[in-house]
Amino acid sequence: MRAMTLRRNRAFRGEATGARGNAKGVAGRLALAAVLLSALAACTAPGDQAAGQSATAASASAPAKPPASAAATKASAAAETTAKLQQTMTDVLGSVVAANSKPATADITSALTAAGVPARNLEVSAGRTPTGLDVDSMEAAAVQGKECVIGQIRDGKVTVAVLPALSNGKCFVGAPA
């Protein structure tokens, strides 16, 4: 019993022996070999360095642009997509208000989905209170990544803003899941 408990405790600490222990050791050595090979591949031979220096000298006369990172490119694309959605929201809500200063929820939803906003990303507030009265303002919001493009219709005017999405990925508090 004691020998079995000792083996189990060693296994929990990563000191397993046998097939599992050997597999861990082999996996570790393979990972180390991969790191070393990638580091060696990054090195250049002395002859290659001279060629690289002459190419560097030739490019020194031309203005150098720093290479764009993948993260910067992705962030730029996301910002551009958000700006397009913001413009779409402004245009569509403006045309809806021009047709009717107090539009219904269904009118806003159908106009935005017709303009290409995916219905799964769209939230539109209610047009009437629970007691049946007209609301003072209506909001429509579309999730874009980690941001919400929110448009508000109040007194026949449209205001659009970009705000962070909530932790649940929605734009409205109490929005249905």
Coordinates of N, CA and C in Angstrom, one line a residue:
M1 N 0.8 -1.2 0.0 CA 0.0 0.0 0.0 C 0.9 1.3 0.0
R2 N 1.9 1.2 0.8 CA 2.8 2.4 0.9 C 3.5 2.7 -0.4
A3 N 4.0 1.6 -1.1 CA 4.7 1.7 -2.3 C 3.7 2.3 -3.4
M4 N 2.5 1.9 -3.4 CA 1.5 2.4 -4.4 C 1.3 3.9 -4.1
T5 N 1.1 4.3 -2.8 CA 0.9 5.7 -2.5 C 2.1 6.6 -2.9
L6 N 3.3 6.0 -2.7 CA 4.5 6.8 -3.0 C 4.6 7.0 -4.6
R7 N 4.2 6.0 -5.4 CA 4.2 6.1 -6.8 C 3.2 7.1 -7.3
R8 N 2.0 7.1 -6.6 CA 1.0 8.1 -7.0 C 1.4 9.5 -6.6
N9 N 2.0 9.7 -5.5 CA 2.5 11.0 -5.1 C 3.6 11.5 -6.1
R10 N 4.5 10.7 -6.5 CA 5.5 11.0 -7.5 C 4.9 11.4 -8.8
A11 N 3.9 10.7 -9.2 CA 3.2 11.0 -10.5 C 2.5 12.4 -10.4
F12 N 2.0 12.7 -9.3 CA 1.4 14.1 -9.1 C 2.4 15.2 -9.2
R13 N 3.6 14.9 -8.7 CA 4.6 15.9 -8.7 C 5.4 15.9 -10.0
G14 N 5.0 15.1 -10.9 CA 5.7 15.1 -12.2 C 7.0 14.2 -12.2
E15 N 7.1 13.3 -11.2 CA 8.3 12.5 -11.2 C 7.9 11.1 -11.6
A16 N 6.9 10.9 -12.4 CA 6.5 9.6 -12.8 C 7.6 8.8 -13.5
T17 N 7.5 7.5 -13.3 CA 8.5 6.6 -13.9 C 7.7 5.7 -14.8
G18 N 8.4 5.0 -15.6 CA 7.7 4.1 -16.5 C 7.4 4.8 -17.8
A19 N 6.4 4.3 -18.5 CA 6.1 4.9 -19.9 C 5.7 6.3 -19.8
R20 N 4.9 6.7 -18.8 CA 4.5 8.1 -18.7 C 5.7 9.0 -18.4
G21 N 6.5 8.6 -17.5 CA 7.7 9.4 -17.2 C 8.6 9.5 -18.3
N22 N 8.8 8.5 -19.1 CA 9.7 8.5 -20.2 C 9.1 9.4 -21.3
A23 N 7.8 9.3 -21.5 CA 7.2 10.2 -22.5 C 7.3 11.7 -22.2
K24 N 7.2 12.0 -20.9 CA 7.4 13.4 -20.5 C 8.8 13.8 -20.8
G25 N 9.8 12.9 -20.5 CA 11.2 13.3 -20.7 C 11.5 13.5 -22.2
V26 N 10.9 12.6 -23.0 CA 11.1 12.7 -24.5 C 10.5 13.9 -25.0
A27 N 9.3 14.3 -24.6 CA 8.6 15.5 -25.0 C 9.4 16.7 -24.6
G28 N 9.9 16.7 -23.4 CA 10.8 17.9 -23.0 C 12.0 18.0 -23.9
R29 N 12.7 16.9 -24.2 CA 13.9 17.0 -25.0 C 13.6 17.4 -26.4
L30 N 12.4 17.0 -26.9 CA 12.0 17.4 -28.3 C 11.7 18.9 -28.3
A31 N 11.1 19.4 -27.3 CA 10.8 20.8 -27.2 C 12.1 21.6 -27.2
L32 N 13.0 21.2 -26.4 CA 14.3 21.9 -26.3 C 15.0 21.8 -27.6
A33 N 15.0 20.7 -28.3 CA 15.7 20.6 -29.6 C 15.0 21.6 -30.6
A34 N 13.7 21.7 -30.6 CA 13.0 22.6 -31.5 C 13.4 24.0 -31.3
V35 N 13.5 24.4 -30.0 CA 14.0 25.8 -29.7 C 15.4 26.0 -30.1
L36 N 16.3 25.1 -29.9 CA 17.7 25.2 -30.3 C 17.8 25.3 -31.8
L37 N 17.0 24.5 -32.6 CA 17.1 24.5 -34.0 C 16.6 25.8 -34.6
S38 N 15.5 26.4 -34.0 CA 15.0 27.7 -34.5 C 16.0 28.8 -34.2
A39 N 16.7 28.7 -33.0 CA 17.7 29.7 -32.7 C 18.9 29.6 -33.7
L40 N 19.3 28.4 -34.1 CA 20.4 28.2 -35.0 C 20.0 28.7 -36.4
A41 N 18.7 28.5 -36.8 CA 18.3 28.9 -38.1 C 18.3 30.4 -38.2
A42 N 18.1 31.1 -37.1 CA 18.1 32.6 -37.1 C 19.5 33.1 -37.3
C43 N 20.5 32.4 -37.0 CA 21.9 32.8 -37.1 C 22.3 32.8 -38.6
T44 N 23.3 33.6 -39.0 CA 23.7 33.7 -40.4 C 25.2 33.4 -40.4
A45 N 25.6 32.8 -41.5 CA 27.1 32.5 -41.7 C 27.8 33.9 -41.9
P46 N 29.2 33.9 -41.7 CA 29.9 35.2 -41.9 C 29.8 35.7 -43.3
G47 N 29.7 34.9 -44.3 CA 29.6 35.4 -45.7 C 28.2 36.1 -45.9
D48 N 27.2 35.5 -45.3 CA 25.9 36.1 -45.4 C 25.8 37.4 -44.7
Q49 N 26.6 37.6 -43.6 CA 26.5 38.9 -42.9 C 27.0 40.0 -43.8
A50 N 28.1 39.8 -44.6 CA 28.7 40.8 -45.5 C 27.7 41.2 -46.5
A51 N 27.0 40.2 -47.1 CA 25.9 40.5 -48.1 C 24.8 41.3 -47.5
G52 N 24.5 40.9 -46.2 CA 23.4 41.7 -45.5 C 23.8 43.1 -45.3
Q53 N 25.1 43.3 -45.0 CA 25.6 44.7 -44.7 C 25.6 45.5 -45.9
S54 N 25.9 45.0 -47.1 CA 25.9 45.8 -48.3 C 24.4 46.1 -48.7
A55 N 23.5 45.2 -48.5 CA 22.1 45.4 -48.7 C 21.6 46.5 -47.8
T56 N 22.1 46.4 -46.5 CA 21.7 47.4 -45.6 C 22.2 48.8 -45.9
A57 N 23.4 48.9 -46.4 CA 24.0 50.1 -46.8 C 23.2 50.7 -48.0
A58 N 22.8 49.9 -48.9 CA 22.1 50.4 -50.1 C 20.7 50.9 -49.7
S59 N 20.1 50.2 -48.7 CA 18.8 50.7 -48.3 C 18.9 51.8 -47.3
A60 N 20.0 52.1 -46.8 CA 20.2 53.2 -45.8 C 19.9 54.6 -46.5
S61 N 20.2 54.6 -47.8 CA 20.0 55.9 -48.5 C 18.5 56.1 -48.8
A62 N 17.7 55.1 -48.9 CA 16.2 55.2 -49.0 C 15.6 55.3 -47.6
P63 N 14.5 56.1 -47.5 CA 13.8 56.2 -46.2 C 13.3 54.9 -45.8
A64 N 13.5 54.5 -44.6 CA 13.1 53.2 -44.1 C 11.7 53.3 -43.4
K65 N 10.8 52.3 -43.8 CA 9.5 52.3 -43.1 C 9.6 51.1 -42.1
P66 N 9.2 51.3 -40.9 CA 9.2 50.2 -40.0 C 8.2 49.1 -40.4
P67 N 8.5 47.8 -40.3 CA 7.6 46.8 -40.7 C 6.4 46.8 -39.8
A68 N 5.2 46.7 -40.4 CA 4.0 46.6 -39.6 C 3.8 45.3 -39.0
S69 N 3.5 45.3 -37.7 CA 3.3 44.0 -37.0 C 1.9 43.4 -37.3
A70 N 1.8 42.2 -37.1 CA 0.5 41.5 -37.4 C -0.6 42.1 -36.4
A71 N -0.2 42.4 -35.2 CA -1.2 42.9 -34.2 C -1.6 44.3 -34.7
A72 N -0.7 45.1 -35.1 CA -1.0 46.5 -35.6 C -1.9 46.4 -36.8
T73 N -1.6 45.5 -37.7 CA -2.5 45.4 -38.9 C -3.9 44.9 -38.5
K74 N -4.0 44.0 -37.6 CA -5.3 43.5 -37.1 C -6.0 44.6 -36.4
A75 N -5.4 45.4 -35.6 CA -6.0 46.5 -34.9 C -6.5 47.5 -35.9
S76 N -5.7 47.8 -36.9 CA -6.1 48.8 -37.9 C -7.3 48.3 -38.7
A77 N -7.4 47.0 -39.0 CA -8.5 46.5 -39.8 C -9.8 46.5 -38.9
A78 N -9.6 46.2 -37.6 CA -10.8 46.3 -36.7 C -11.3 47.7 -36.5
A79 N -10.4 48.7 -36.4 CA -10.8 50.1 -36.3 C -11.5 50.5 -37.6
E80 N -11.0 50.1 -38.8 CA -11.7 50.4 -40.0 C -13.1 49.8 -40.1
T81 N -13.2 48.6 -39.7 CA -14.5 47.9 -39.7 C -15.5 48.6 -38.8
T82 N -15.0 49.0 -37.6 CA -15.9 49.7 -36.6 C -16.3 51.1 -37.2
A83 N -15.4 51.8 -37.9 CA -15.7 53.1 -38.5 C -16.8 52.9 -39.6
K84 N -16.7 51.8 -40.3 CA -17.7 51.6 -41.4 C -19.0 51.3 -40.8
L85 N -19.0 50.5 -39.7 CA -20.3 50.2 -39.0 C -20.9 51.4 -38.4
Q86 N -20.0 52.3 -37.9 CA -20.5 53.6 -37.3 C -21.2 54.4 -38.4
Q87 N -20.6 54.5 -39.5 CA -21.1 55.3 -40.6 C -22.4 54.7 -41.1
T88 N -22.5 53.3 -41.2 CA -23.7 52.6 -41.6 C -24.8 52.9 -40.6
M89 N -24.5 52.8 -39.4 CA -25.5 53.1 -38.3 C -26.0 54.5 -38.4
T90 N -25.2 55.5 -38.6 CA -25.6 56.9 -38.8 C -26.5 57.1 -40.0
D91 N -26.1 56.5 -41.1 CA -26.8 56.7 -42.3 C -28.2 56.0 -42.2
V92 N -28.2 54.8 -41.8 CA -29.5 54.0 -41.7 C -30.5 54.7 -40.7
L93 N -30.0 55.0 -39.5 CA -30.9 55.6 -38.5 C -31.4 56.9 -39.0
G94 N -30.5 57.7 -39.7 CA -30.9 59.0 -40.2 C -32.0 58.8 -41.2
S95 N -32.0 57.8 -42.1 CA -33.0 57.6 -43.1 C -34.3 57.1 -42.4
V96 N -34.2 56.3 -41.4 CA -35.4 55.8 -40.7 C -36.1 56.9 -40.0
V97 N -35.3 57.8 -39.4 CA -35.9 59.0 -38.7 C -36.5 59.9 -39.7
A98 N -35.9 60.1 -40.9 CA -36.5 60.9 -41.9 C -37.9 60.4 -42.4
A99 N -38.0 59.1 -42.4 CA -39.3 58.6 -42.8 C -40.3 58.6 -41.6
N100 N -39.9 58.5 -40.4 CA -40.8 58.4 -39.2 C -40.0 58.9 -38.0
S101 N -40.4 60.0 -37.4 CA -39.6 60.5 -36.2 C -39.7 59.6 -35.0
K102 N -40.7 58.7 -34.9 CA -40.8 57.8 -33.8 C -41.0 56.4 -34.4
P103 N -39.9 55.8 -34.9 CA -40.0 54.5 -35.6 C -40.2 53.4 -34.6
A104 N -40.7 52.3 -35.1 CA -40.9 51.1 -34.3 C -39.6 50.3 -34.2
T105 N -39.5 49.4 -33.2 CA -38.4 48.6 -33.1 C -38.2 47.7 -34.3
A106 N -39.2 47.2 -34.9 CA -39.1 46.4 -36.1 C -38.6 47.2 -37.3
D107 N -39.0 48.4 -37.4 CA -38.5 49.3 -38.5 C -37.0 49.5 -38.4
I108 N -36.5 49.7 -37.2 CA -35.1 49.9 -37.0 C -34.3 48.6 -37.3
T109 N -34.8 47.5 -36.8 CA -34.2 46.2 -37.0 C -34.1 45.8 -38.4
S110 N -35.2 46.0 -39.1 CA -35.2 45.6 -40.6 C -34.3 46.5 -41.4
A111 N -34.3 47.8 -41.1 CA -33.4 48.7 -41.9 C -32.0 48.4 -41.7
L112 N -31.6 48.1 -40.4 CA -30.1 47.8 -40.1 C -29.7 46.5 -40.7
T113 N -30.6 45.5 -40.6 CA -30.2 44.2 -41.2 C -30.2 44.2 -42.7
A114 N -31.1 45.0 -43.3 CA -31.1 45.2 -44.8 C -29.8 45.9 -45.2
A115 N -29.2 46.7 -44.3 CA -27.9 47.5 -44.6 C -26.7 46.6 -44.4
G116 N -26.9 45.4 -43.9 CA -25.8 44.4 -43.8 C -25.3 44.2 -42.4
V117 N -26.0 44.7 -41.4 CA -25.6 44.5 -40.0 C -26.2 43.1 -39.6
P118 N -25.4 42.2 -39.2 CA -25.9 40.8 -38.9 C -26.9 40.9 -37.7
A119 N -28.0 40.2 -37.8 CA -29.1 40.2 -36.8 C -28.5 39.7 -35.5
R120 N -27.6 38.8 -35.5 CA -27.1 38.2 -34.3 C -26.2 39.2 -33.5
N121 N -25.7 40.2 -34.2 CA -24.9 41.3 -33.5 C -25.7 42.5 -33.1
L122 N -27.0 42.5 -33.4 CA -27.8 43.7 -33.3 C -28.8 43.6 -32.1
E123 N -28.9 44.7 -31.4 CA -29.8 44.9 -30.2 C -30.5 46.2 -30.5
V124 N -31.8 46.2 -30.3 CA -32.7 47.4 -30.5 C -33.6 47.5 -29.3
S125 N -33.7 48.7 -28.7 CA -34.5 48.9 -27.5 C -36.0 48.9 -27.9
A126 N -36.8 48.7 -26.9 CA -38.2 48.7 -27.1 C -38.8 50.1 -27.4
G127 N -39.8 50.1 -28.3 CA -40.4 51.4 -28.7 C -41.5 51.9 -27.8
R128 N -41.9 51.0 -26.9 CA -43.0 51.4 -25.9 C -42.6 50.9 -24.5
T129 N -43.1 51.6 -23.6 CA -42.9 51.2 -22.2 C -43.8 50.0 -21.9
P130 N -43.6 49.3 -20.7 CA -44.5 48.2 -20.4 C -46.0 48.6 -20.2
T131 N -46.2 49.9 -19.9 CA -47.6 50.4 -19.7 C -48.2 50.9 -21.0
G132 N -47.4 50.8 -22.2 CA -48.0 51.1 -23.5 C -47.7 52.5 -23.9
L133 N -46.9 53.3 -23.2 CA -46.5 54.7 -23.6 C -45.3 54.7 -24.6
D134 N -45.2 55.7 -25.5 CA -44.1 55.9 -26.3 C -42.9 56.2 -25.5
V135 N -41.7 55.7 -25.9 CA -40.5 56.0 -25.1 C -39.9 57.3 -25.6
D136 N -39.1 57.9 -24.8 CA -38.4 59.2 -25.1 C -37.4 59.0 -26.2
S137 N -36.7 57.9 -26.1 CA -35.6 57.7 -27.1 C -35.5 56.2 -27.4
M138 N -35.0 55.9 -28.5 CA -34.7 54.4 -28.9 C -33.2 54.3 -29.2
E139 N -32.7 53.1 -28.8 CA -31.3 52.8 -29.1 C -31.2 51.6 -29.9
A140 N -30.2 51.6 -30.8 CA -29.9 50.4 -31.5 C -28.3 50.2 -31.4
A141 N -27.9 49.0 -31.2 CA -26.5 48.8 -30.9 C -26.1 47.5 -31.7
A142 N -24.9 47.5 -32.2 CA -24.3 46.4 -32.9 C -22.9 46.1 -32.3
V143 N -22.7 44.9 -32.0 CA -21.4 44.5 -31.5 C -20.4 44.3 -32.6
Q144 N -19.2 44.9 -32.4 CA -18.2 44.8 -33.4 C -16.9 44.4 -32.6
G145 N -16.5 43.2 -32.6 CA -15.4 42.8 -31.8 C -15.6 43.0 -30.4
K146 N -14.8 43.8 -29.7 CA -15.0 44.1 -28.3 C -15.6 45.5 -28.1
E147 N -16.2 46.0 -29.1 CA -16.8 47.3 -29.0 C -18.3 47.3 -29.5
C148 N -19.0 48.3 -29.1 CA -20.4 48.4 -29.5 C -20.6 49.8 -30.2
V149 N -21.2 49.7 -31.3 CA -21.6 50.9 -32.0 C -23.0 51.1 -31.7
I150 N -23.3 52.2 -30.9 CA -24.6 52.5 -30.4 C -25.2 53.7 -31.0
G151 N -26.4 53.6 -31.5 CA -27.1 54.8 -32.1 C -28.3 55.1 -31.3
Q152 N -28.6 56.4 -31.1 CA -29.7 56.8 -30.3 C -30.6 57.7 -31.1
I153 N -31.9 57.5 -31.1 CA -32.8 58.4 -31.8 C -33.6 59.1 -30.6
R154 N -33.5 60.4 -30.6 CA -34.2 61.2 -29.6 C -34.6 62.6 -30.2
D155 N -35.9 62.9 -30.1 CA -36.4 64.1 -30.7 C -36.1 64.3 -32.2
G156 N -36.2 63.1 -32.9 CA -35.9 63.2 -34.4 C -34.5 63.4 -34.8
K157 N -33.5 63.3 -33.8 CA -32.1 63.4 -34.1 C -31.4 62.1 -33.8
V158 N -30.3 61.8 -34.5 CA -29.6 60.6 -34.4 C -28.2 60.9 -33.8
T159 N -27.8 60.2 -32.8 CA -26.4 60.3 -32.3 C -25.8 58.9 -32.2
V160 N -24.6 58.8 -32.7 CA -24.0 57.5 -32.8 C -22.6 57.6 -32.0
A161 N -22.3 56.6 -31.2 CA -21.1 56.5 -30.4 C -20.5 55.1 -30.4
V162 N -19.3 55.0 -30.2 CA -18.6 53.7 -30.0 C -18.2 53.5 -28.6
L163 N -18.6 52.5 -27.9 CA -18.3 52.2 -26.5 C -17.9 50.8 -26.4
P164 N -17.2 50.4 -25.3 CA -16.8 49.1 -25.1 C -18.0 48.2 -24.8
A165 N -17.8 46.9 -25.3 CA -18.9 45.9 -25.1 C -18.9 45.5 -23.6
L166 N -20.0 45.1 -23.1 CA -20.1 44.6 -21.7 C -19.4 43.2 -21.6
S167 N -19.1 42.8 -20.4 CA -18.4 41.6 -20.2 C -19.1 40.4 -20.7
N168 N -20.4 40.4 -20.9 CA -21.2 39.3 -21.5 C -21.2 39.3 -23.0
G169 N -20.5 40.3 -23.6 CA -20.4 40.4 -25.1 C -21.5 41.2 -25.7
K170 N -22.4 41.7 -24.9 CA -23.6 42.4 -25.4 C -23.4 43.9 -25.2
C171 N -24.3 44.7 -25.7 CA -24.2 46.2 -25.6 C -25.2 46.7 -24.5
F172 N -26.3 46.1 -24.4 CA -27.3 46.6 -23.5 C -27.3 45.8 -22.2
V173 N -27.5 46.4 -21.1 CA -27.6 45.8 -19.8 C -29.0 45.1 -19.8
G174 N -29.1 43.9 -19.4 CA -30.3 43.2 -19.3 C -30.8 42.6 -20.7
A175 N -29.9 42.7 -21.7 CA -30.2 42.2 -23.0 C -30.4 40.7 -22.9
P176 N -31.3 40.1 -23.7 CA -31.5 38.7 -23.6 C -30.3 38.0 -24.1
A177 N -30.0 36.8 -23.5 CA -28.8 36.1 -23.9 C -28.8 35.5 -25.2

